[in-house]
CSV table of C-alpha atoms in Angstrom, one decimal:
chain,number,residue,atom,x,y,z
A,735,MET,CA,27.7,-9.9,23.9
A,736,VAL,CA,25.0,-7.5,22.7
A,737,CYS,CA,26.9,-7.1,19.4
A,738,GLN,CA,27.1,-10.9,18.9
A,739,THR,CA,23.4,-11.3,19.6
A,740,VAL,CA,22.3,-8.6,17.2
A,741,CYS,CA,24.7,-9.8,14.5
A,742,SER,CA,23.2,-13.3,14.9
A,743,ALA,CA,19.8,-11.8,14.5
A,744,SER,CA,20.8,-10.0,11.4
A,745,MET,CA,21.9,-13.4,9.9
A,746,LEU,CA,18.5,-14.9,10.7
A,747,LEU,CA,16.9,-11.8,9.1
A,748,ALA,CA,18.9,-12.2,5.9
A,749,LEU,CA,17.9,-15.9,5.7
A,750,GLY,CA,14.3,-14.9,6.1
A,751,TRP,CA,14.4,-12.3,3.4
A,752,PHE,CA,16.1,-14.8,1.1
A,753,LEU,CA,13.2,-17.2,1.6
A,754,ILE,CA,10.8,-14.4,0.8
A,755,ALA,CA,12.4,-12.9,-2.3
A,756,GLY,CA,15.2,-15.1,-3.5
A,757,THR,CA,13.6,-17.8,-5.6
A,758,GLY,CA,11.8,-15.6,-8.2
A,759,SER,CA,8.5,-17.5,-7.6
A,760,ASP,CA,5.1,-15.8,-7.9
A,761,HIS,CA,4.1,-14.8,-4.4
A,762,THR,CA,1.0,-12.6,-5.3
A,763,GLU,CA,-2.1,-12.6,-3.1
A,764,GLU,CA,-3.6,-15.2,-5.5
A,765,ASN,CA,-0.9,-17.7,-4.7
A,766,HIS,CA,-1.8,-19.2,-1.4
A,767,GLN,CA,1.4,-21.3,-0.9
A,768,CYS,CA,3.0,-20.1,2.3
A,769,LEU,CA,6.7,-20.2,2.8
A,770,PHE,CA,6.6,-19.4,6.5
A,771,THR,CA,5.2,-21.2,9.5
A,772,ALA,CA,3.8,-19.0,12.4
A,773,LYS,CA,7.1,-19.8,14.3
A,774,ASN,CA,9.3,-18.6,11.4
A,775,TYR,CA,7.2,-15.4,11.1
A,776,THR,CA,7.6,-14.7,14.8
A,777,GLU,CA,11.3,-15.2,14.6
A,778,LEU,CA,11.7,-13.0,11.6
A,779,ALA,CA,9.5,-10.2,13.1
A,780,ASN,CA,11.4,-10.4,16.4
A,781,SER,CA,14.7,-10.2,14.5
A,782,LEU,CA,13.5,-7.1,12.6
A,783,LYS,CA,12.5,-5.4,15.9
A,784,LEU,CA,15.8,-6.3,17.5
A,785,ILE,CA,17.8,-4.8,14.6
A,786,THR,CA,15.6,-1.7,14.7
A,787,GLU,CA,16.1,-1.2,18.4
A,788,GLN,CA,19.9,-2.0,18.3
A,789,ILE,CA,20.9,-0.3,15.0
A,790,ASP,CA,23.8,1.5,16.7
A,791,GLN,CA,25.3,-1.8,17.9
A,792,ILE,CA,24.8,-3.3,14.4
A,793,THR,CA,26.8,-0.5,12.8
A,794,GLY,CA,29.6,-1.3,15.3
A,795,CYS,CA,29.6,-5.0,14.3
A,796,HIS,CA,30.2,-4.5,10.6
A,797,GLU,CA,32.6,-2.7,8.3
A,798,LEU,CA,31.3,0.0,6.0
A,799,GLU,CA,31.4,-2.4,3.1
A,800,GLN,CA,29.3,-5.0,5.0
A,801,ARG,CA,26.8,-2.3,6.2
A,802,THR,CA,26.4,-1.2,2.6
A,803,GLU,CA,25.7,-4.7,1.4
A,804,ILE,CA,23.1,-5.3,4.2
A,805,TYR,CA,21.4,-2.1,3.3
A,806,ALA,CA,21.3,-3.0,-0.4
A,807,LEU,CA,19.9,-6.5,0.4
A,808,LEU,CA,17.1,-5.0,2.6
A,809,GLN,CA,16.3,-2.3,0.0
A,810,ASN,CA,16.2,-4.8,-2.8
A,811,THR,CA,13.8,-7.0,-0.8
A,812,ALA,CA,11.6,-4.0,0.1
A,813,ASP,CA,11.5,-3.1,-3.6
A,814,LYS,CA,10.5,-6.6,-4.5
A,815,MET,CA,7.8,-6.8,-1.9
A,816,ARG,CA,6.4,-3.4,-3.1
A,817,ALA,CA,6.3,-4.8,-6.7
A,818,ILE,CA,4.5,-7.9,-5.5
A,819,ARG,CA,1.9,-5.7,-3.7
A,820,ILE,CA,1.4,-3.6,-6.9
A,821,ARG,CA,0.9,-6.7,-9.0
A,822,ALA,CA,-1.7,-7.9,-6.6
A,823,CYS,CA,-3.5,-4.6,-6.9
A,824,HIS,CA,-3.6,-5.0,-10.7
A,825,LYS,CA,-4.8,-8.6,-10.9
A,826,VAL,CA,-8.4,-7.9,-10.1
A,827,SER,CA,-11.7,-8.0,-11.8
A,828,PRO,CA,-13.2,-6.6,-14.0
A,829,LYS,CA,-10.4,-7.3,-16.3
A,830,ASN,CA,-11.7,-4.9,-19.0
A,831,CYS,CA,-11.1,-1.9,-16.8
A,832,SER,CA,-7.8,-0.1,-17.1
A,833,ILE,CA,-5.6,0.3,-14.1
A,834,PRO,CA,-6.3,3.8,-12.7
A,835,LEU,CA,-3.5,6.3,-12.4
A,836,VAL,CA,-2.5,6.9,-8.8
A,837,PRO,CA,-2.3,10.6,-7.9
A,838,ASN,CA,1.0,12.0,-6.7
A,839,ASN,CA,0.9,13.2,-3.1
A,840,GLY,CA,-1.9,10.7,-2.4
A,841,GLY,CA,-3.2,7.3,-3.2
A,842,LEU,CA,-6.2,5.2,-4.3
A,843,MET,CA,-8.2,2.8,-2.1
A,844,CYS,CA,-9.9,0.2,-4.3
A,845,LEU,CA,-12.1,-2.8,-4.1
A,846,THR,CA,-14.4,-4.9,-6.4
A,847,LEU,CA,-18.0,-5.3,-5.6
A,848,ASN,CA,-20.7,-6.8,-7.9
A,849,LYS,CA,-18.3,-7.0,-10.8
A,850,THR,CA,-17.6,-3.3,-10.5
A,851,ARG,CA,-14.3,-1.7,-9.5
A,852,TYR,CA,-14.5,1.2,-7.0
A,853,CYS,CA,-11.6,3.4,-6.2
A,854,LYS,CA,-11.5,6.2,-3.7
A,855,PRO,CA,-8.9,8.9,-4.4
A,856,MET,CA,-7.2,10.2,-1.3
A,857,CYS,CA,-4.6,13.0,-0.7
A,858,ASN,CA,-1.8,13.1,1.8
A,859,GLN,CA,-2.1,15.4,4.8
A,860,GLU,CA,-0.2,18.2,3.3
A,861,ALA,CA,-2.0,18.1,-0.1
A,862,ASP,CA,-5.5,18.8,-1.4
A,863,PHE,CA,-7.5,17.9,-4.6
A,864,ASN,CA,-7.2,20.1,-7.6
A,865,PHE,CA,-11.0,20.0,-8.1
A,866,LEU,CA,-13.9,20.0,-5.6
A,867,ARG,CA,-14.7,16.4,-4.6
A,868,LYS,CA,-16.8,16.8,-1.4
A,869,SER,CA,-19.8,15.0,-3.0
A,870,ARG,CA,-17.6,12.7,-5.1
A,871,LEU,CA,-16.1,10.2,-2.7
A,872,PHE,CA,-15.2,7.5,-5.3
A,873,GLU,CA,-15.0,6.6,-9.0
A,874,SER,CA,-16.1,3.3,-10.6
A,875,CYS,CA,-15.5,1.1,-13.6
A,876,GLY,CA,-17.6,-1.8,-14.8
A,877,GLU,CA,-20.3,-3.0,-17.2
A,878,SER,CA,-22.6,-0.1,-16.3
A,879,THR,CA,-19.9,2.4,-17.3
A,880,GLN,CA,-18.9,0.5,-20.5
A,881,TYR,CA,-15.7,-0.4,-18.6
A,882,GLN,CA,-14.6,3.2,-18.6
A,883,TRP,CA,-13.7,5.0,-15.4
A,884,THR,CA,-16.0,7.7,-14.2
A,885,THR,CA,-13.8,10.8,-13.7
A,886,GLN,CA,-13.8,14.6,-13.6
A,887,TYR,CA,-11.0,14.5,-16.2
A,888,VAL,CA,-11.5,14.1,-19.9
A,889,GLY,CA,-11.2,10.4,-20.8
A,890,GLY,CA,-8.5,8.0,-19.6
A,891,SER,CA,-8.0,6.7,-16.1
A,892,ARG,CA,-6.9,9.7,-14.1
A,893,LEU,CA,-9.3,9.9,-11.2
A,894,ALA,CA,-7.9,12.8,-9.2
A,895,GLN,CA,-4.9,15.0,-8.7
A,896,CYS,CA,-3.4,16.1,-5.3
A,897,SER,CA,-1.2,19.2,-5.0
A,898,VAL,CA,0.8,20.2,-1.9
A,899,THR,CA,-1.0,23.1,-0.2
A,900,ARG,CA,1.7,24.4,2.2
A,901,MET,CA,-1.1,25.7,4.4
A,902,ASN,CA,-2.4,22.2,5.2
A,903,LEU,CA,-6.0,23.2,4.3
A,904,HIS,CA,-8.4,20.6,3.2
A,905,VAL,CA,-11.3,22.4,1.4
A,906,SER,CA,-11.8,20.3,-1.8
A,907,GLY,CA,-12.6,16.8,-0.4
A,908,ASP,CA,-14.6,15.0,2.3
A,909,ALA,CA,-12.9,14.7,5.7
A,910,THR,CA,-12.3,10.9,5.1
A,911,ALA,CA,-10.5,11.6,1.8
A,912,TYR,CA,-7.2,12.5,3.5
A,913,PHE,CA,-4.5,10.3,5.0
A,914,ARG,CA,-3.4,11.0,8.6
A,915,SER,CA,0.1,11.5,7.2
A,916,THR,CA,0.9,10.0,3.9
A,917,CYS,CA,-0.3,7.1,1.8
A,918,HIS,CA,3.0,5.4,2.3
A,919,GLN,CA,2.7,5.6,6.1
A,920,ALA,CA,-0.8,4.1,5.8
A,921,LEU,CA,0.7,1.1,4.0
A,922,LEU,CA,2.9,0.4,7.0
A,923,ASP,CA,0.0,0.8,9.5
A,924,TYR,CA,-2.3,-2.2,9.1
A,925,GLU,CA,-4.9,-1.1,11.6
A,926,ASN,CA,-5.1,2.4,10.1
A,927,SER,CA,-5.4,1.1,6.5
A,928,LYS,CA,-8.0,-1.4,7.7
A,929,MET,CA,-10.1,1.3,9.4
A,930,MET,CA,-9.9,3.5,6.2
A,931,MET,CA,-11.1,0.5,4.1
A,932,ASN,CA,-14.0,-0.1,6.5
A,933,ASN,CA,-14.9,3.6,6.2
A,934,PHE,CA,-14.9,3.2,2.4
A,935,LYS,CA,-17.2,0.2,2.6
A,936,LYS,CA,-19.6,2.1,4.8
A,937,GLU,CA,-19.6,5.0,2.3
A,938,LEU,CA,-20.5,2.6,-0.5
A,939,GLN,CA,-23.3,1.1,1.6
A,940,ALA,CA,-24.6,4.6,2.3
A,941,LYS,CA,-25.0,5.0,-1.5
A,942,GLY,CA,-26.9,1.7,-1.7
A,943,ILE,CA,-23.9,-0.2,-3.1
A,944,VAL,CA,-23.9,-3.5,-1.2
A,945,GLY,CA,-22.8,-7.1,-1.7
A,946,LYS,CA,-20.0,-9.5,-0.9
A,947,ILE,CA,-16.5,-8.2,-1.2
A,948,LYS,CA,-13.6,-10.6,-1.6
A,949,ASN,CA,-10.7,-9.5,0.6
A,950,ARG,CA,-8.1,-10.1,-2.2
A,951,THR,CA,-9.7,-7.3,-4.2
A,952,GLU,CA,-9.1,-4.7,-1.5
A,953,CYS,CA,-6.0,-2.6,-2.3
A,954,LEU,CA,-4.2,0.6,-1.4
A,955,MET,CA,-1.9,2.1,-4.1
A,956,CYS,CA,0.3,5.1,-3.4
A,957,GLY,CA,1.7,7.7,-5.7
A,958,ASN,CA,5.0,9.6,-5.6
A,959,ILE,CA,5.5,12.5,-3.2
A,960,SER,CA,6.3,15.8,-5.0
A,961,VAL,CA,7.1,19.2,-3.6
């Protein structure tokens, strides 16, 4: 009975994912057409939770070929959702600013304020900045910078570099410039990423940078994890 219930849930999940990613439509943050009602979202979320909790029973329901196909479908959908998120991070003003390079072993928290793009480099818990950044919480790009990124590096759009420290020592950056774990984990924790974004806004305000921020310009981009 448990197996039948979980397998039915997995069918609902597959249908939900198909609605999200199967049509090839543009579902960026700027497109406000919603494919799901609150009820559909709740059903999909509950199905995901059920599958996570009963993964052992699910593997007993399907043959290896079927499990492989389900994994491939879920992975493909996750990749598409990640790509949509990245595109939303890129489609922001000012358009004349280049897209900054995201540091490996870390990420960039960005927003647009008063027609200027601000990005805060952050390192994962087990990494640290290559250069001292304690008094340099963020970088900017806008009219006042001739649409070039302020950076410690010569030219281009590299804002920071993070290297694995092995000793877990954070000596180069401010305490708020490090993720609790990794940038990728922060992406999956809405409350944590929201708190970090609010801290970033307060840091800008402390520098006298104030104004109305459109939520759709707020973005967290993650780099690769290297060893």
